[in-house]
DNA sequence: TCTGGGGTCCTAGGACCC
DNA sequence: TCTGGGGTCCTAGGACCC
């Protein structure tokens, strides 16, 4: 391999030329579940329907711990927002004699709600519902990209027509059928946006939630986007919105007619993207989701602690969990990192790369603890462990890279002997390398 | 609104290489 | 020997998304 040349199996590396990537007549569908976690809870507990419902994690009655993951629309009208502290959210719920299930399954004495409910996140269950939805989507479209547990893009160019000519259903009929089917078979509501590209489809699905169905045909994209606030454009959060406001840009239409050079100056590469998205231009092809780029586990203390022993314990626990996930995903990692958050909310990260990919829980743990040393005794509220620079082997390798062939079955759970390690520049094996790295 | 957990992508500066 | 240009990798931090 020439130096600098990326191995072809590199996750997130180049993709083969995907037919249709630069077509302007694509039909892209964005499916977005409405309040997915809350909808799942209602599916198995119908009494929660039409009630204000807060789903959160980490809540401990009487503390500020825990944040809202999803609030039902009924709860939102009461002022409850996602990411809000649960203690605050519960105060917004009207009172009645009713119990609230806590994360530990006990009734919380701290709260007697009225027509308001709290349920702890149950990811395993939501995953199972998500899987049902996933199967429906794959049945409905040839190309599906799952973005998250409750969101996916579909390229339905070959199955749907804008105007319904030929034997194809119209975009609207297709989307209507799809939401009906998801509701019927998976038991959860969805909103759908259809447009000529991913960005516009995403904005469309968001436009009329819940239970929305918005179709934006090719000729109408600009007219649809222009009046929307810039925040509607994917990639514009609070920080960029403020910067844009300083430039006099508050709507997507204004962003679309802003000076692209100025945007490039302020936002770098992203500026160009935002500009194009606001103009309704987005050539990214819908591609199936590849392998993850990093795996990470983090956890917050109730309050903050400067107890180094306790922190080391947590780091060790998180490291084991990350290692287990890596095994689960057949991932090898070359970079190990930690994240520490100190009050009020200062985030620091540290990372170290090994000379070869490994999958070794003890190395992971030791490197993580080693990186943590510099923070020992510091007051911390949160800790995290992460692995990145991942490589995959085995049958779960998705779509790309398998053709490289040679390195599929020569290692199991043992440490990697990845190809990269056998190059002339680096003849040592990954196992040796990782230990040498650690001791240095 | 003082903040949970799991991710992605981009940027800037430094080390290092030819 | 104090000096060019081109490039990659690594780390740390930031913004954003769900």
PDB file of C-alpha atoms in Angstrom, chain A residues 23-168:
ATOM      1  CA  UNK A  23     -29.952  12.677 -10.529  1.00  0.00           C
ATOM      2  CA  UNK A  24     -32.296  15.550 -10.075  1.00  0.00           C
ATOM      3  CA  UNK A  25     -35.456  13.521 -10.426  1.00  0.00           C
ATOM      4  CA  UNK A  26     -35.145  11.384  -7.355  1.00  0.00           C
ATOM      5  CA  UNK A  27     -38.016  10.770  -4.996  1.00  0.00           C
ATOM      6  CA  UNK A  28     -36.846  10.632  -1.405  1.00  0.00           C
ATOM      7  CA  UNK A  29     -39.037   9.853   1.525  1.00  0.00           C
ATOM      8  CA  UNK A  30     -38.198  10.695   5.117  1.00  0.00           C
ATOM      9  CA  UNK A  31     -40.039   8.710   7.775  1.00  0.00           C
ATOM     10  CA  UNK A  32     -40.000  10.104  11.272  1.00  0.00           C
ATOM     11  CA  UNK A  33     -41.853   8.473  14.148  1.00  0.00           C
ATOM     12  CA  UNK A  34     -43.853  10.841  16.293  1.00  0.00           C
ATOM     13  CA  UNK A  35     -42.654  10.993  19.919  1.00  0.00           C
ATOM     14  CA  UNK A  36     -41.353   7.515  19.400  1.00  0.00           C
ATOM     15  CA  UNK A  37     -40.560   6.496  22.984  1.00  0.00           C
ATOM     16  CA  UNK A  38     -43.877   7.832  24.229  1.00  0.00           C
ATOM     17  CA  UNK A  39     -45.673   6.109  21.370  1.00  0.00           C
ATOM     18  CA  UNK A  40     -44.051   2.809  22.292  1.00  0.00           C
ATOM     19  CA  UNK A  41     -45.128   3.185  25.900  1.00  0.00           C
ATOM     20  CA  UNK A  42     -48.670   3.852  24.751  1.00  0.00           C
ATOM     21  CA  UNK A  43     -48.620   0.890  22.480  1.00  0.00           C
ATOM     22  CA  UNK A  44     -48.164  -1.483  25.380  1.00  0.00           C
ATOM     23  CA  UNK A  45     -50.087   0.601  27.883  1.00  0.00           C
ATOM     24  CA  UNK A  46     -53.108   2.075  26.108  1.00  0.00           C
ATOM     25  CA  UNK A  47     -54.262   3.895  29.253  1.00  0.00           C
ATOM     26  CA  UNK A  48     -51.495   6.383  28.544  1.00  0.00           C
ATOM     27  CA  UNK A  49     -53.170   7.528  25.324  1.00  0.00           C
ATOM     28  CA  UNK A  50     -54.136  11.187  25.212  1.00  0.00           C
ATOM     29  CA  UNK A  51     -52.421  11.740  28.550  1.00  0.00           C
ATOM     30  CA  UNK A  52     -49.413  13.970  29.147  1.00  0.00           C
ATOM     31  CA  UNK A  53     -46.538  11.509  29.175  1.00  0.00           C
ATOM     32  CA  UNK A  54     -42.892  12.054  29.910  1.00  0.00           C
ATOM     33  CA  UNK A  55     -40.316   9.397  29.076  1.00  0.00           C
ATOM     34  CA  UNK A  56     -36.904   9.999  30.562  1.00  0.00           C
ATOM     35  CA  UNK A  57     -33.818   8.416  31.933  1.00  0.00           C
ATOM     36  CA  UNK A  58     -31.792   8.540  35.087  1.00  0.00           C
ATOM     37  CA  UNK A  59     -34.526  10.025  37.209  1.00  0.00           C
ATOM     38  CA  UNK A  60     -34.186   9.727  40.944  1.00  0.00           C
ATOM     39  CA  UNK A  61     -37.086  11.181  42.901  1.00  0.00           C
ATOM     40  CA  UNK A  62     -36.108  14.141  44.990  1.00  0.00           C
ATOM     41  CA  UNK A  63     -33.036  14.936  42.901  1.00  0.00           C
ATOM     42  CA  UNK A  64     -32.319  16.945  39.788  1.00  0.00           C
ATOM     43  CA  UNK A  65     -30.999  13.878  38.108  1.00  0.00           C
ATOM     44  CA  UNK A  66     -32.499  12.668  34.887  1.00  0.00           C
ATOM     45  CA  UNK A  67     -33.588  14.339  31.687  1.00  0.00           C
ATOM     46  CA  UNK A  68     -36.615  14.129  29.435  1.00  0.00           C
ATOM     47  CA  UNK A  69     -36.019  11.924  26.414  1.00  0.00           C
ATOM     48  CA  UNK A  70     -39.466  12.322  24.898  1.00  0.00           C
ATOM     49  CA  UNK A  71     -42.528  14.260  25.924  1.00  0.00           C
ATOM     50  CA  UNK A  72     -45.922  13.516  24.375  1.00  0.00           C
ATOM     51  CA  UNK A  73     -47.641  16.384  22.601  1.00  0.00           C
ATOM     52  CA  UNK A  74     -50.054  16.674  25.512  1.00  0.00           C
ATOM     53  CA  UNK A  75     -47.065  17.163  27.796  1.00  0.00           C
ATOM     54  CA  UNK A  76     -45.481  19.638  25.400  1.00  0.00           C
ATOM     55  CA  UNK A  77     -48.511  21.869  25.530  1.00  0.00           C
ATOM     56  CA  UNK A  78     -47.839  22.076  29.258  1.00  0.00           C
ATOM     57  CA  UNK A  79     -44.404  23.486  28.538  1.00  0.00           C
ATOM     58  CA  UNK A  80     -42.391  20.309  28.899  1.00  0.00           C
ATOM     59  CA  UNK A  81     -39.459  20.012  26.560  1.00  0.00           C
ATOM     60  CA  UNK A  82     -37.021  17.380  25.529  1.00  0.00           C
ATOM     61  CA  UNK A  83     -33.742  17.447  27.497  1.00  0.00           C
ATOM     62  CA  UNK A  84     -35.390  19.280  30.379  1.00  0.00           C
ATOM     63  CA  UNK A  85     -34.622  18.035  33.883  1.00  0.00           C
ATOM     64  CA  UNK A  86     -37.276  15.521  34.860  1.00  0.00           C
ATOM     65  CA  UNK A  87     -37.726  17.130  38.256  1.00  0.00           C
ATOM     66  CA  UNK A  88     -38.707  20.321  36.465  1.00  0.00           C
ATOM     67  CA  UNK A  89     -40.885  18.534  33.938  1.00  0.00           C
ATOM     68  CA  UNK A  90     -42.847  16.705  36.615  1.00  0.00           C
ATOM     69  CA  UNK A  91     -43.701  19.963  38.287  1.00  0.00           C
ATOM     70  CA  UNK A  92     -45.395  21.062  35.100  1.00  0.00           C
ATOM     71  CA  UNK A  93     -47.709  18.103  35.132  1.00  0.00           C
ATOM     72  CA  UNK A  94     -51.082  18.716  36.740  1.00  0.00           C
ATOM     73  CA  UNK A  95     -51.722  16.860  40.000  1.00  0.00           C
ATOM     74  CA  UNK A  96     -53.889  13.894  40.732  1.00  0.00           C
ATOM     75  CA  UNK A  97     -53.524  10.763  42.804  1.00  0.00           C
ATOM     76  CA  UNK A  98     -51.585   8.579  40.479  1.00  0.00           C
ATOM     77  CA  UNK A  99     -48.358   6.754  40.673  1.00  0.00           C
ATOM     78  CA  UNK A 100     -45.274   7.331  38.671  1.00  0.00           C
ATOM     79  CA  UNK A 101     -43.019   4.471  37.824  1.00  0.00           C
ATOM     80  CA  UNK A 102     -39.422   5.278  38.580  1.00  0.00           C
ATOM     81  CA  UNK A 103     -36.405   3.835  36.893  1.00  0.00           C
ATOM     82  CA  UNK A 104     -36.145   1.230  39.591  1.00  0.00           C
ATOM     83  CA  UNK A 105     -39.742   0.212  39.136  1.00  0.00           C
ATOM     84  CA  UNK A 106     -40.854   1.559  42.497  1.00  0.00           C
ATOM     85  CA  UNK A 107     -43.601   4.029  42.957  1.00  0.00           C
ATOM     86  CA  UNK A 108     -42.094   7.411  43.547  1.00  0.00           C
ATOM     87  CA  UNK A 109     -43.247   8.940  46.733  1.00  0.00           C
ATOM     88  CA  UNK A 110     -41.832  12.234  45.667  1.00  0.00           C
ATOM     89  CA  UNK A 111     -44.491  12.702  43.092  1.00  0.00           C
ATOM     90  CA  UNK A 112     -48.221  12.240  42.975  1.00  0.00           C
ATOM     91  CA  UNK A 113     -49.133  13.256  39.492  1.00  0.00           C
ATOM     92  CA  UNK A 114     -52.477  14.042  38.064  1.00  0.00           C
ATOM     93  CA  UNK A 115     -53.178  13.186  34.452  1.00  0.00           C
ATOM     94  CA  UNK A 116     -49.459  13.179  33.991  1.00  0.00           C
ATOM     95  CA  UNK A 117     -47.192  10.184  33.717  1.00  0.00           C
ATOM     96  CA  UNK A 118     -43.517   9.449  33.835  1.00  0.00           C
ATOM     97  CA  UNK A 119     -42.027   6.302  32.427  1.00  0.00           C
ATOM     98  CA  UNK A 120     -38.351   5.339  32.392  1.00  0.00           C
ATOM     99  CA  UNK A 121     -36.733   4.668  29.042  1.00  0.00           C
ATOM    100  CA  UNK A 122     -36.875   1.020  27.975  1.00  0.00           C
ATOM    101  CA  UNK A 123     -34.578   0.867  24.978  1.00  0.00           C
ATOM    102  CA  UNK A 124     -34.887  -2.871  24.527  1.00  0.00           C
ATOM    103  CA  UNK A 125     -38.584  -2.554  23.943  1.00  0.00           C
ATOM    104  CA  UNK A 126     -38.245   0.480  21.682  1.00  0.00           C
ATOM    105  CA  UNK A 127     -35.643  -1.387  19.656  1.00  0.00           C
ATOM    106  CA  UNK A 128     -38.070  -4.216  19.095  1.00  0.00           C
ATOM    107  CA  UNK A 129     -40.754  -1.820  17.855  1.00  0.00           C
ATOM    108  CA  UNK A 130     -38.171  -0.060  15.708  1.00  0.00           C
ATOM    109  CA  UNK A 131     -37.241  -3.388  14.181  1.00  0.00           C
ATOM    110  CA  UNK A 132     -40.856  -3.961  13.158  1.00  0.00           C
ATOM    111  CA  UNK A 133     -40.932  -0.566  11.503  1.00  0.00           C
ATOM    112  CA  UNK A 134     -37.624  -1.280   9.825  1.00  0.00           C
ATOM    113  CA  UNK A 135     -38.996  -4.377   8.200  1.00  0.00           C
ATOM    114  CA  UNK A 136     -41.979  -2.503   6.850  1.00  0.00           C
ATOM    115  CA  UNK A 137     -39.686   0.154   5.390  1.00  0.00           C
ATOM    116  CA  UNK A 138     -37.460  -2.407   3.710  1.00  0.00           C
ATOM    117  CA  UNK A 139     -40.513  -3.992   2.253  1.00  0.00           C
ATOM    118  CA  UNK A 140     -41.730  -0.661   0.929  1.00  0.00           C
ATOM    119  CA  UNK A 141     -38.490   0.579  -0.622  1.00  0.00           C
ATOM    120  CA  UNK A 142     -35.347  -0.772  -2.225  1.00  0.00           C
ATOM    121  CA  UNK A 143     -32.979   1.675  -0.590  1.00  0.00           C
ATOM    122  CA  UNK A 144     -33.407   2.448   3.089  1.00  0.00           C
ATOM    123  CA  UNK A 145     -31.092   4.364   5.361  1.00  0.00           C
ATOM    124  CA  UNK A 146     -31.876   4.173   9.043  1.00  0.00           C
ATOM    125  CA  UNK A 147     -30.630   7.304  10.734  1.00  0.00           C
ATOM    126  CA  UNK A 148     -31.663   6.506  14.258  1.00  0.00           C
ATOM    127  CA  UNK A 149     -34.081   4.350  16.167  1.00  0.00           C
ATOM    128  CA  UNK A 150     -37.024   6.420  14.948  1.00  0.00           C
ATOM    129  CA  UNK A 151     -35.995   7.867  11.622  1.00  0.00           C
ATOM    130  CA  UNK A 152     -35.144   6.689   8.113  1.00  0.00           C
ATOM    131  CA  UNK A 153     -34.727   7.831   4.534  1.00  0.00           C
ATOM    132  CA  UNK A 154     -36.123   5.876   1.620  1.00  0.00           C
ATOM    133  CA  UNK A 155     -35.241   6.270  -2.020  1.00  0.00           C
ATOM    134  CA  UNK A 156     -38.441   5.349  -3.804  1.00  0.00           C
ATOM    135  CA  UNK A 157     -37.584   6.746  -7.223  1.00  0.00           C
ATOM    136  CA  UNK A 158     -38.210   3.425  -8.913  1.00  0.00           C
ATOM    137  CA  UNK A 159     -41.497   2.719  -7.190  1.00  0.00           C
ATOM    138  CA  UNK A 160     -43.317   6.020  -7.057  1.00  0.00           C
ATOM    139  CA  UNK A 161     -44.201   8.835  -9.443  1.00  0.00           C
ATOM    140  CA  UNK A 162     -44.722  12.478  -8.641  1.00  0.00           C
ATOM    141  CA  UNK A 163     -47.872  12.560 -10.693  1.00  0.00           C
ATOM    142  CA  UNK A 164     -48.889   8.928 -10.603  1.00  0.00           C
ATOM    143  CA  UNK A 165     -48.448   8.231 -14.275  1.00  0.00           C
ATOM    144  CA  UNK A 166     -47.724   4.712 -15.408  1.00  0.00           C
ATOM    145  CA  UNK A 167     -48.487   2.046 -12.893  1.00  0.00           C
ATOM    146  CA  UNK A 168     -46.859   3.827 -10.012  1.00  0.00           C
TER     147      UNK A 168
END
